[in-house]
Coordinates of C-alpha atoms and ligand atoms in Angstrom, one line a residue:
M1 CA -8.8 10.3 -23.3
L2 CA -11.3 9.9 -20.3
E3 CA -10.9 6.8 -18.2
K4 CA -13.5 4.5 -18.2
L5 CA -15.9 3.5 -15.0
K6 CA -14.4 0.5 -13.3
L7 CA -16.4 -0.8 -10.7
K8 CA -15.5 -4.3 -9.2
T9 CA -19.1 -4.3 -6.9
F10 CA -21.4 -2.3 -9.5
D11 CA -22.3 -4.0 -12.7
A12 CA -25.1 -1.7 -14.0
E13 CA -24.8 -3.7 -17.7
E14 CA -26.4 -6.5 -15.6
I15 CA -28.4 -4.3 -14.1
R16 CA -30.1 -3.2 -17.1
K17 CA -31.0 -6.6 -17.9
D18 CA -33.9 -6.1 -15.6
F19 CA -35.4 -2.9 -16.7
P20 CA -37.5 -3.7 -19.6
I21 CA -38.2 -0.2 -20.5
L22 CA -34.6 0.7 -21.1
E23 CA -35.3 -1.3 -24.6
R24 CA -37.2 0.4 -26.0
R25 CA -36.4 2.8 -28.8
V26 CA -37.3 6.8 -29.3
N27 CA -37.5 8.3 -32.6
G28 CA -35.6 5.8 -33.9
K29 CA -32.3 5.7 -31.3
Q30 CA -32.0 3.6 -28.1
L31 CA -33.4 5.3 -25.5
V32 CA -31.0 7.4 -22.5
Y33 CA -33.2 7.4 -19.4
L34 CA -31.7 10.7 -17.5
D35 CA -34.7 11.2 -16.2
S36 CA -34.4 9.5 -12.4
A37 CA -34.6 12.5 -10.2
A38 CA -38.2 13.0 -11.5
T39 CA -39.4 9.4 -11.2
S40 CA -36.8 6.1 -11.3
Q41 CA -37.5 3.2 -13.9
K42 CA -38.9 -0.6 -12.3
P43 CA -37.0 -3.6 -12.5
R44 CA -39.3 -6.6 -13.4
Q45 CA -39.1 -7.9 -9.9
V46 CA -41.1 -5.1 -9.0
I47 CA -43.7 -5.1 -11.7
E48 CA -44.1 -8.9 -10.9
A49 CA -44.8 -8.1 -7.5
E50 CA -47.5 -5.7 -8.6
K51 CA -49.1 -8.5 -11.2
A52 CA -48.7 -11.4 -8.4
Y53 CA -50.5 -9.4 -5.9
Y54 CA -53.6 -9.0 -8.5
S55 CA -53.7 -12.4 -9.9
E56 CA -52.8 -14.1 -7.0
Y57 CA -54.0 -12.6 -3.8
N58 CA -55.7 -9.6 -4.3
A59 CA -57.9 -8.3 -0.9
N60 CA -58.5 -5.6 0.5
I61 CA -55.9 -5.5 3.6
H62 CA -56.7 -5.4 8.2
R63 CA -60.5 -6.4 7.3
G64 CA -60.9 -10.0 6.7
V65 CA -60.8 -13.3 8.0
H66 CA -60.4 -14.7 4.7
K67 CA -57.5 -16.2 3.4
L68 CA -56.4 -13.6 0.4
S69 CA -57.0 -10.9 3.0
Q70 CA -54.5 -12.2 5.5
E71 CA -51.8 -13.0 2.8
A72 CA -52.6 -9.4 1.8
T73 CA -52.4 -8.1 5.1
E74 CA -49.2 -9.9 5.9
A75 CA -47.7 -8.7 2.3
Y76 CA -48.4 -5.1 2.9
E77 CA -47.3 -4.9 6.7
G78 CA -44.1 -7.0 6.0
V79 CA -42.7 -3.7 3.8
R80 CA -42.9 -1.7 7.6
E81 CA -40.0 -4.0 9.0
K82 CA -37.8 -3.6 5.4
V83 CA -38.3 0.5 5.7
L84 CA -37.3 0.3 9.1
R85 CA -34.0 -1.2 8.8
L86 CA -33.4 0.7 5.2
I87 CA -33.6 3.8 7.2
N88 CA -32.1 2.6 10.4
A89 CA -35.6 3.1 12.5
R90 CA -36.7 1.9 16.2
E91 CA -39.9 0.6 15.6
K92 CA -42.8 -0.3 12.8
E93 CA -44.8 2.3 14.2
E94 CA -42.6 5.2 13.2
I95 CA -43.2 4.2 9.3
I96 CA -46.3 5.7 7.9
Y97 CA -46.8 4.6 3.9
T98 CA -48.1 8.0 2.1
R99 CA -48.0 8.6 -1.5
G100 CA -45.4 10.5 -2.0
T101 CA -42.9 12.6 -0.4
T102 CA -45.5 15.9 -0.7
E103 CA -48.1 14.1 1.0
A104 CA -45.8 13.0 4.3
I105 CA -44.6 16.2 4.3
N106 CA -48.4 17.5 4.0
I107 CA -49.3 15.2 7.6
V108 CA -46.7 16.6 9.4
T109 CA -47.6 20.8 8.2
G110 CA -51.4 19.9 8.2
S111 CA -51.3 18.3 12.1
V112 CA -52.3 19.5 15.2
L113 CA -48.6 19.5 16.4
L114 CA -48.0 22.8 13.7
N115 CA -51.8 23.7 14.0
S116 CA -50.9 24.4 18.2
L117 CA -47.9 26.5 16.5
Q118 CA -48.7 30.2 17.1
K119 CA -48.3 34.1 15.7
G120 CA -44.7 34.7 16.0
D121 CA -43.1 31.3 16.0
E122 CA -41.0 31.0 12.8
I123 CA -40.3 27.9 10.1
V124 CA -36.4 27.5 8.7
L125 CA -36.3 26.2 5.2
T126 CA -33.7 27.1 2.5
V127 CA -33.6 28.5 -0.8
M128 CA -33.2 24.8 -2.4
E129 CA -36.1 23.6 -1.4
H130 CA -38.4 21.4 -3.8
H131 CA -41.9 23.2 -4.1
S132 CA -43.1 20.2 -1.8
N133 CA -41.6 21.3 1.1
L134 CA -41.8 25.0 0.7
V135 CA -45.5 25.6 -0.3
P136 CA -47.0 23.4 2.8
W137 CA -45.0 25.9 5.5
L138 CA -45.6 28.9 3.2
A139 CA -49.6 28.4 4.3
M140 CA -48.5 28.7 7.1
K141 CA -47.7 32.3 6.9
K142 CA -51.6 33.6 7.1
R143 CA -51.6 32.3 10.3
G144 CA -49.0 34.8 11.3
I145 CA -46.0 32.5 11.4
D146 CA -42.7 33.4 9.8
V147 CA -40.9 31.8 7.5
K148 CA -37.4 32.1 7.1
F149 CA -34.8 30.6 4.1
V150 CA -30.9 29.8 4.6
D151 CA -29.2 31.4 1.4
I152 CA -26.8 29.4 -0.9
N153 CA -23.2 30.4 -2.4
D154 CA -22.0 30.5 -5.2
D155 CA -20.9 26.6 -5.9
G156 CA -25.0 25.9 -4.4
T157 CA -23.6 24.4 -1.3
L158 CA -25.7 26.2 1.7
K159 CA -24.8 28.9 3.8
M160 CA -24.3 26.6 6.8
E161 CA -23.3 29.6 9.0
Q162 CA -26.8 31.3 8.3
F163 CA -28.1 28.7 10.1
E164 CA -26.4 29.1 13.2
V165 CA -28.3 32.7 13.0
L166 CA -31.6 31.9 11.5
I167 CA -31.9 29.0 13.9
T168 CA -33.5 31.0 17.4
K169 CA -35.4 30.2 20.3
K170 CA -38.3 30.9 18.6
T171 CA -38.1 28.3 15.5
R172 CA -40.2 25.6 16.4
I173 CA -38.9 23.6 13.0
V174 CA -36.7 23.5 10.6
A175 CA -36.9 21.6 7.6
V176 CA -34.3 21.1 4.7
S177 CA -34.0 18.5 1.6
C178 CA -30.7 16.4 2.2
A179 CA -30.0 16.5 -1.5
S180 CA -31.0 19.0 -4.1
N181 CA -32.9 18.3 -7.3
L182 CA -31.8 20.5 -9.1
L183 CA -28.3 21.3 -7.6
G184 CA -27.3 18.0 -6.6
T185 CA -25.8 19.3 -3.6
I186 CA -26.6 16.7 -0.4
N187 CA -26.4 18.9 3.0
D188 CA -24.7 18.1 6.1
A189 CA -28.5 17.5 7.1
R190 CA -26.8 15.6 11.0
K191 CA -25.1 19.0 11.2
I192 CA -28.6 21.1 10.6
A193 CA -30.7 18.9 12.9
K194 CA -28.0 19.2 15.5
I195 CA -28.4 23.3 15.4
A196 CA -32.6 22.7 15.3
H197 CA -32.2 20.7 18.4
E198 CA -29.6 22.9 20.3
N199 CA -32.3 25.6 19.9
D200 CA -35.5 23.0 20.8
A201 CA -36.4 23.3 17.3
L202 CA -37.8 19.9 15.5
A203 CA -36.2 18.8 12.0
L204 CA -37.4 17.7 9.3
L205 CA -35.6 16.5 6.3
D206 CA -36.5 15.8 2.9
A207 CA -35.3 12.6 1.8
A208 CA -37.2 12.2 -1.4
Q209 CA -33.3 12.6 -3.5
A210 CA -31.3 10.8 -0.6
V211 CA -32.9 7.7 0.1
P212 CA -33.1 5.8 -3.2
H213 CA -29.1 7.2 -3.6
M214 CA -27.2 6.5 -0.7
P215 CA -27.5 5.3 3.1
V216 CA -29.5 7.4 5.2
D217 CA -30.0 6.6 9.2
V218 CA -32.7 8.1 10.7
K219 CA -30.9 7.2 14.4
A220 CA -27.5 8.8 13.2
M221 CA -29.1 11.7 11.8
D222 CA -31.2 12.4 14.5
C223 CA -34.1 13.7 12.7
D224 CA -37.9 13.8 13.8
F225 CA -39.3 13.4 10.7
L226 CA -37.6 12.3 7.3
A227 CA -40.1 12.1 3.8
F228 CA -39.3 9.9 0.9
S229 CA -41.0 8.8 -2.1
G230 CA -41.4 4.5 -3.5
H231 CA -41.2 5.7 -7.0
K232 CA -38.0 8.0 -7.5
M233 CA -36.1 4.5 -5.9
L234 CA -37.4 1.7 -8.5
G235 CA -40.9 1.7 -6.4
P236 CA -44.5 1.9 -7.9
T237 CA -45.8 5.8 -8.3
G238 CA -48.3 6.4 -5.4
T239 CA -46.3 5.4 -2.9
G240 CA -43.8 7.2 0.0
I241 CA -42.9 7.0 3.1
L242 CA -43.7 9.4 6.2
Y243 CA -40.5 8.4 9.2
G244 CA -41.3 10.5 12.5
K245 CA -40.2 9.5 16.1
R246 CA -42.9 8.1 18.2
Y247 CA -43.2 10.7 20.8
L248 CA -43.8 13.2 18.0
L249 CA -46.5 10.8 16.1
E250 CA -48.5 10.0 19.0
E251 CA -48.7 14.1 19.8
M252 CA -50.0 14.2 16.4
E253 CA -53.6 14.4 15.6
P254 CA -54.6 12.4 12.2
V255 CA -55.2 15.1 9.0
Q256 CA -57.0 12.1 7.6
F257 CA -60.1 10.4 8.8
G258 CA -62.2 7.9 7.4
G259 CA -62.4 4.0 7.8
D260 CA -58.8 1.9 9.5
M261 CA -58.0 4.8 11.1
I262 CA -60.0 4.3 14.0
K263 CA -60.4 2.2 17.1
E264 CA -64.0 2.9 18.1
V265 CA -66.9 4.9 16.2
H266 CA -69.8 6.4 18.1
L267 CA -72.4 8.7 16.5
T268 CA -71.3 10.8 19.1
H269 CA -67.3 10.1 18.8
A270 CA -64.4 8.6 16.8
T271 CA -61.0 7.0 18.5
W272 CA -58.4 6.8 16.6
N273 CA -56.2 3.7 15.8
D274 CA -52.8 3.1 17.2
L275 CA -49.4 4.3 14.8
P276 CA -49.2 4.0 11.8
W277 CA -53.1 2.8 11.0
K278 CA -53.8 6.2 13.0
F279 CA -52.2 8.4 9.6
E280 CA -53.2 5.6 7.0
A281 CA -57.2 6.4 6.5
G282 CA -59.2 4.4 3.8
T283 CA -57.9 1.7 1.3
P284 CA -54.1 2.3 0.6
N285 CA -52.1 1.4 -2.4
I286 CA -51.5 -2.2 -1.4
A287 CA -49.7 -3.3 -5.0
G288 CA -47.4 -0.3 -4.4
V289 CA -46.5 -1.1 -1.1
I290 CA -46.4 -4.4 -1.8
G291 CA -43.5 -3.2 -5.3
L292 CA -42.1 -0.6 -3.3
G293 CA -40.7 -4.1 -0.6
V294 CA -39.8 -5.2 -3.1
A295 CA -37.7 -2.3 -5.0
I296 CA -36.1 -2.5 -1.3
D297 CA -35.0 -6.0 -1.4
Y298 CA -33.5 -4.8 -5.0
L299 CA -31.6 -1.5 -4.0
Q300 CA -30.4 -3.9 -0.4
K301 CA -29.0 -6.6 -2.6
I302 CA -26.9 -3.8 -4.5
G303 CA -26.0 -1.4 -1.4
L304 CA -26.7 2.0 -0.9
S305 CA -23.1 2.8 -0.6
N306 CA -22.5 0.7 -4.0
I307 CA -24.8 3.0 -5.6
R308 CA -24.0 5.7 -4.2
M309 CA -20.2 5.0 -4.8
H310 CA -21.6 4.4 -8.7
E311 CA -23.2 7.6 -9.4
K312 CA -20.3 9.5 -7.8
Q313 CA -18.2 8.2 -10.8
L314 CA -20.9 9.1 -12.9
I315 CA -21.0 12.9 -12.0
A316 CA -17.8 13.0 -11.9
Y317 CA -17.8 12.0 -15.2
A318 CA -20.7 13.8 -16.4
L319 CA -19.2 17.3 -14.5
K320 CA -16.0 16.4 -16.2
T321 CA -16.8 16.0 -20.0
L322 CA -20.4 18.8 -20.1
K323 CA -18.3 21.5 -18.8
E324 CA -15.7 21.1 -22.4
I325 CA -19.1 22.0 -24.2
K326 CA -18.9 25.9 -25.7
G327 CA -21.3 27.8 -24.1
I328 CA -22.6 25.8 -21.2
R329 CA -23.2 27.1 -17.7
I330 CA -23.3 23.9 -14.8
F331 CA -24.8 24.4 -11.4
G332 CA -24.4 23.5 -8.5
P333 CA -21.2 22.0 -6.8
M334 CA -18.0 20.8 -9.2
D335 CA -17.2 18.5 -6.2
P336 CA -18.6 14.9 -6.9
E337 CA -18.1 14.6 -3.3
I338 CA -21.1 16.7 -1.8
R339 CA -23.0 16.1 -5.2
G340 CA -25.2 13.5 -6.0
G341 CA -26.2 12.1 -9.8
V342 CA -28.1 15.1 -10.9
I343 CA -26.6 17.9 -13.0
S344 CA -28.6 21.1 -14.1
F345 CA -27.5 23.4 -17.0
N346 CA -28.0 25.7 -19.5
L347 CA -26.8 26.3 -23.2
A348 CA -25.8 29.7 -24.3
D349 CA -29.2 31.5 -24.7
V350 CA -30.7 28.1 -26.3
H351 CA -33.7 27.8 -24.1
P352 CA -33.8 24.2 -21.7
H353 CA -37.6 23.4 -23.6
D354 CA -36.0 23.6 -27.2
L355 CA -32.8 21.8 -25.8
A356 CA -34.8 18.8 -24.2
T357 CA -36.3 19.0 -27.5
V358 CA -34.0 18.1 -29.5
L359 CA -32.4 15.7 -27.0
D360 CA -35.4 13.5 -27.3
Y361 CA -34.9 13.5 -31.0
E362 CA -31.7 11.8 -29.9
G363 CA -33.6 9.1 -27.3
I364 CA -32.5 11.2 -24.4
A365 CA -34.9 11.8 -21.6
V366 CA -34.0 14.4 -20.1
R367 CA -36.4 17.1 -17.7
S368 CA -36.4 21.1 -18.3
G369 CA -38.0 23.5 -16.7
H370 CA -38.2 24.6 -13.2
H371 CA -38.0 21.4 -11.8
C372 CA -40.3 22.5 -9.1
A373 CA -37.8 24.8 -7.1
M374 CA -38.7 28.1 -8.6
P375 CA -37.4 30.3 -6.2
L376 CA -34.2 27.8 -6.8
T377 CA -34.4 28.7 -10.3
E378 CA -34.8 32.6 -9.9
R379 CA -32.3 32.6 -7.5
L380 CA -29.3 31.5 -9.8
G381 CA -30.6 34.4 -12.0
E382 CA -32.5 31.8 -14.7
T383 CA -35.8 31.1 -15.5
A384 CA -35.4 26.9 -16.4
T385 CA -32.6 24.4 -16.5
T386 CA -32.2 21.3 -18.4
R387 CA -31.7 18.9 -16.0
A388 CA -29.8 15.5 -16.4
S389 CA -29.9 12.7 -13.6
F390 CA -28.8 9.2 -12.9
Y391 CA -29.8 5.9 -10.9
I392 CA -28.3 2.6 -10.8
Y393 CA -28.9 1.4 -14.2
N394 CA -26.8 4.4 -16.2
T395 CA -24.0 4.5 -17.9
E396 CA -20.8 6.3 -19.4
E397 CA -21.3 5.4 -22.3
E398 CA -25.1 7.3 -22.0
I399 CA -23.7 10.5 -20.7
D400 CA -21.4 10.3 -24.0
R401 CA -24.9 10.0 -25.7
L402 CA -25.9 13.4 -23.9
V403 CA -22.7 14.8 -24.8
E404 CA -22.5 14.0 -28.7
A405 CA -26.1 14.9 -28.6
L406 CA -25.3 18.8 -26.8
E407 CA -22.7 19.7 -29.1
K408 CA -25.7 18.4 -32.1
A409 CA -27.7 20.9 -30.9
R410 CA -24.8 23.8 -30.4
K411 CA -24.9 23.4 -33.9
V412 CA -28.7 23.3 -34.9
F413 CA -29.1 26.4 -32.9
G414 CA -25.8 27.8 -34.0
V415 CA -24.2 28.6 -30.4
Ligands
LIG1 N1 -38.7 16.8 -2.6 C1 -38.1 17.1 -3.5 C2 -36.5 16.8 -2.9 C3 -38.2 15.9 -4.5 O1 -37.0 15.8 -5.4 C4 -39.3 15.8 -5.2 C5 -39.7 15.3 -6.2 C6 -40.1 15.7 -4.3 C7 -39.9 16.6 -2.9 C8 -41.8 15.4 -3.9 O2 -42.0 14.3 -4.5 P1 -43.0 14.0 -4.7 O3 -43.0 12.3 -5.0 O4 -44.3 13.8 -3.4 O5 -43.7 14.2 -6.0 N2 -39.0 15.7 -7.6 C9 -38.7 16.1 -8.7 C10 -38.6 15.9 -9.8 O6 -37.2 16.6 -9.4 N3 -39.1 16.1 -10.7 O7 -40.0 15.1 -10.7 C11 -40.3 15.4 -9.4

């Protein structure tokens, strides 16, 4: 018998009560939501914050002297301080609201800072990047910029020694995920940033799978840019953050133009607003950002270290129980110390979409496919995988349900 989770400071059952969607039944079964790496569920506090904005003080921000606009502006701008504290940034000017990680990375790749890259300059990525930290860089190849990739070991960890070789004086930027959305591997981002800086390159960290799950400290990691999504950390969809060191953001040109990002406009020219608004053209997702602020409060009340501890225990339990299933191939490190709450696997030769369909019959939501990491899936020698991913509201009992359903699937597919 495997020992059940015994957490003193963490009560997933209590947390679950805040998530109305978890009461849903799917195909007659109690929903088991194991797809938080794609997007997390939202607690009623976040849902209510959005509702309160629309029903009590809906107005555009930064442009009205009227009461509602002032209240909306205050609530929206107040969230910057919460984000700052969450990631230990220095000043609010470093916190840019975006639609998500994808937009955050595209602001960096699309800005003049990187438009100044020249033929022969190099970018260093890894083979485990999500498409949103890969495709924007590949688009630079047509300007003669070379993109190089650090490979993985058989256990799904990065070949760290390759950073020392691939990062050279030609390297302008190193862009790496803090944690893989497919393998779960937690990378040594601090060390990677250090190697980048030793070679006068910048370090961008894709923290989409890190900020929601563990303490992240931009000062300690000394990264130049950090990107993450609000919707993966209990916040609304269409929210995200680009953190950047102030001197870099000051140097960068905006990538979107229009209202709110300007200081003065004349028919002959325009001047840009101060940071952070220079990068926030047009009416933003006001309700979403306000909801994100409540999500951050919720996470910080639990404590990011406690969340990491809970997920570490869940992944340890999942690795232990799933590996007993006949015919299963689990990808990524087997050591929970260096793995987030993500487990991708394949069962014999069953196609992941078929497997996910059988799991759905059992009320279990997982993701199947390439998880927006096609090069990594290919590198693993697969065309697709099935992925279960955990968050604060998941329990060992749900992992038991997954294991039971996988055993059932083995019978269905005769493997
Ligand atoms: N980077 C990583 C590591 C991610 O996991 C994701 C989304 C992104 C970037 C992009 O975030 P977005 O909010 O801009 O879309 N990952 C996933 C996933 O694993 N399944 O669906 C989305």
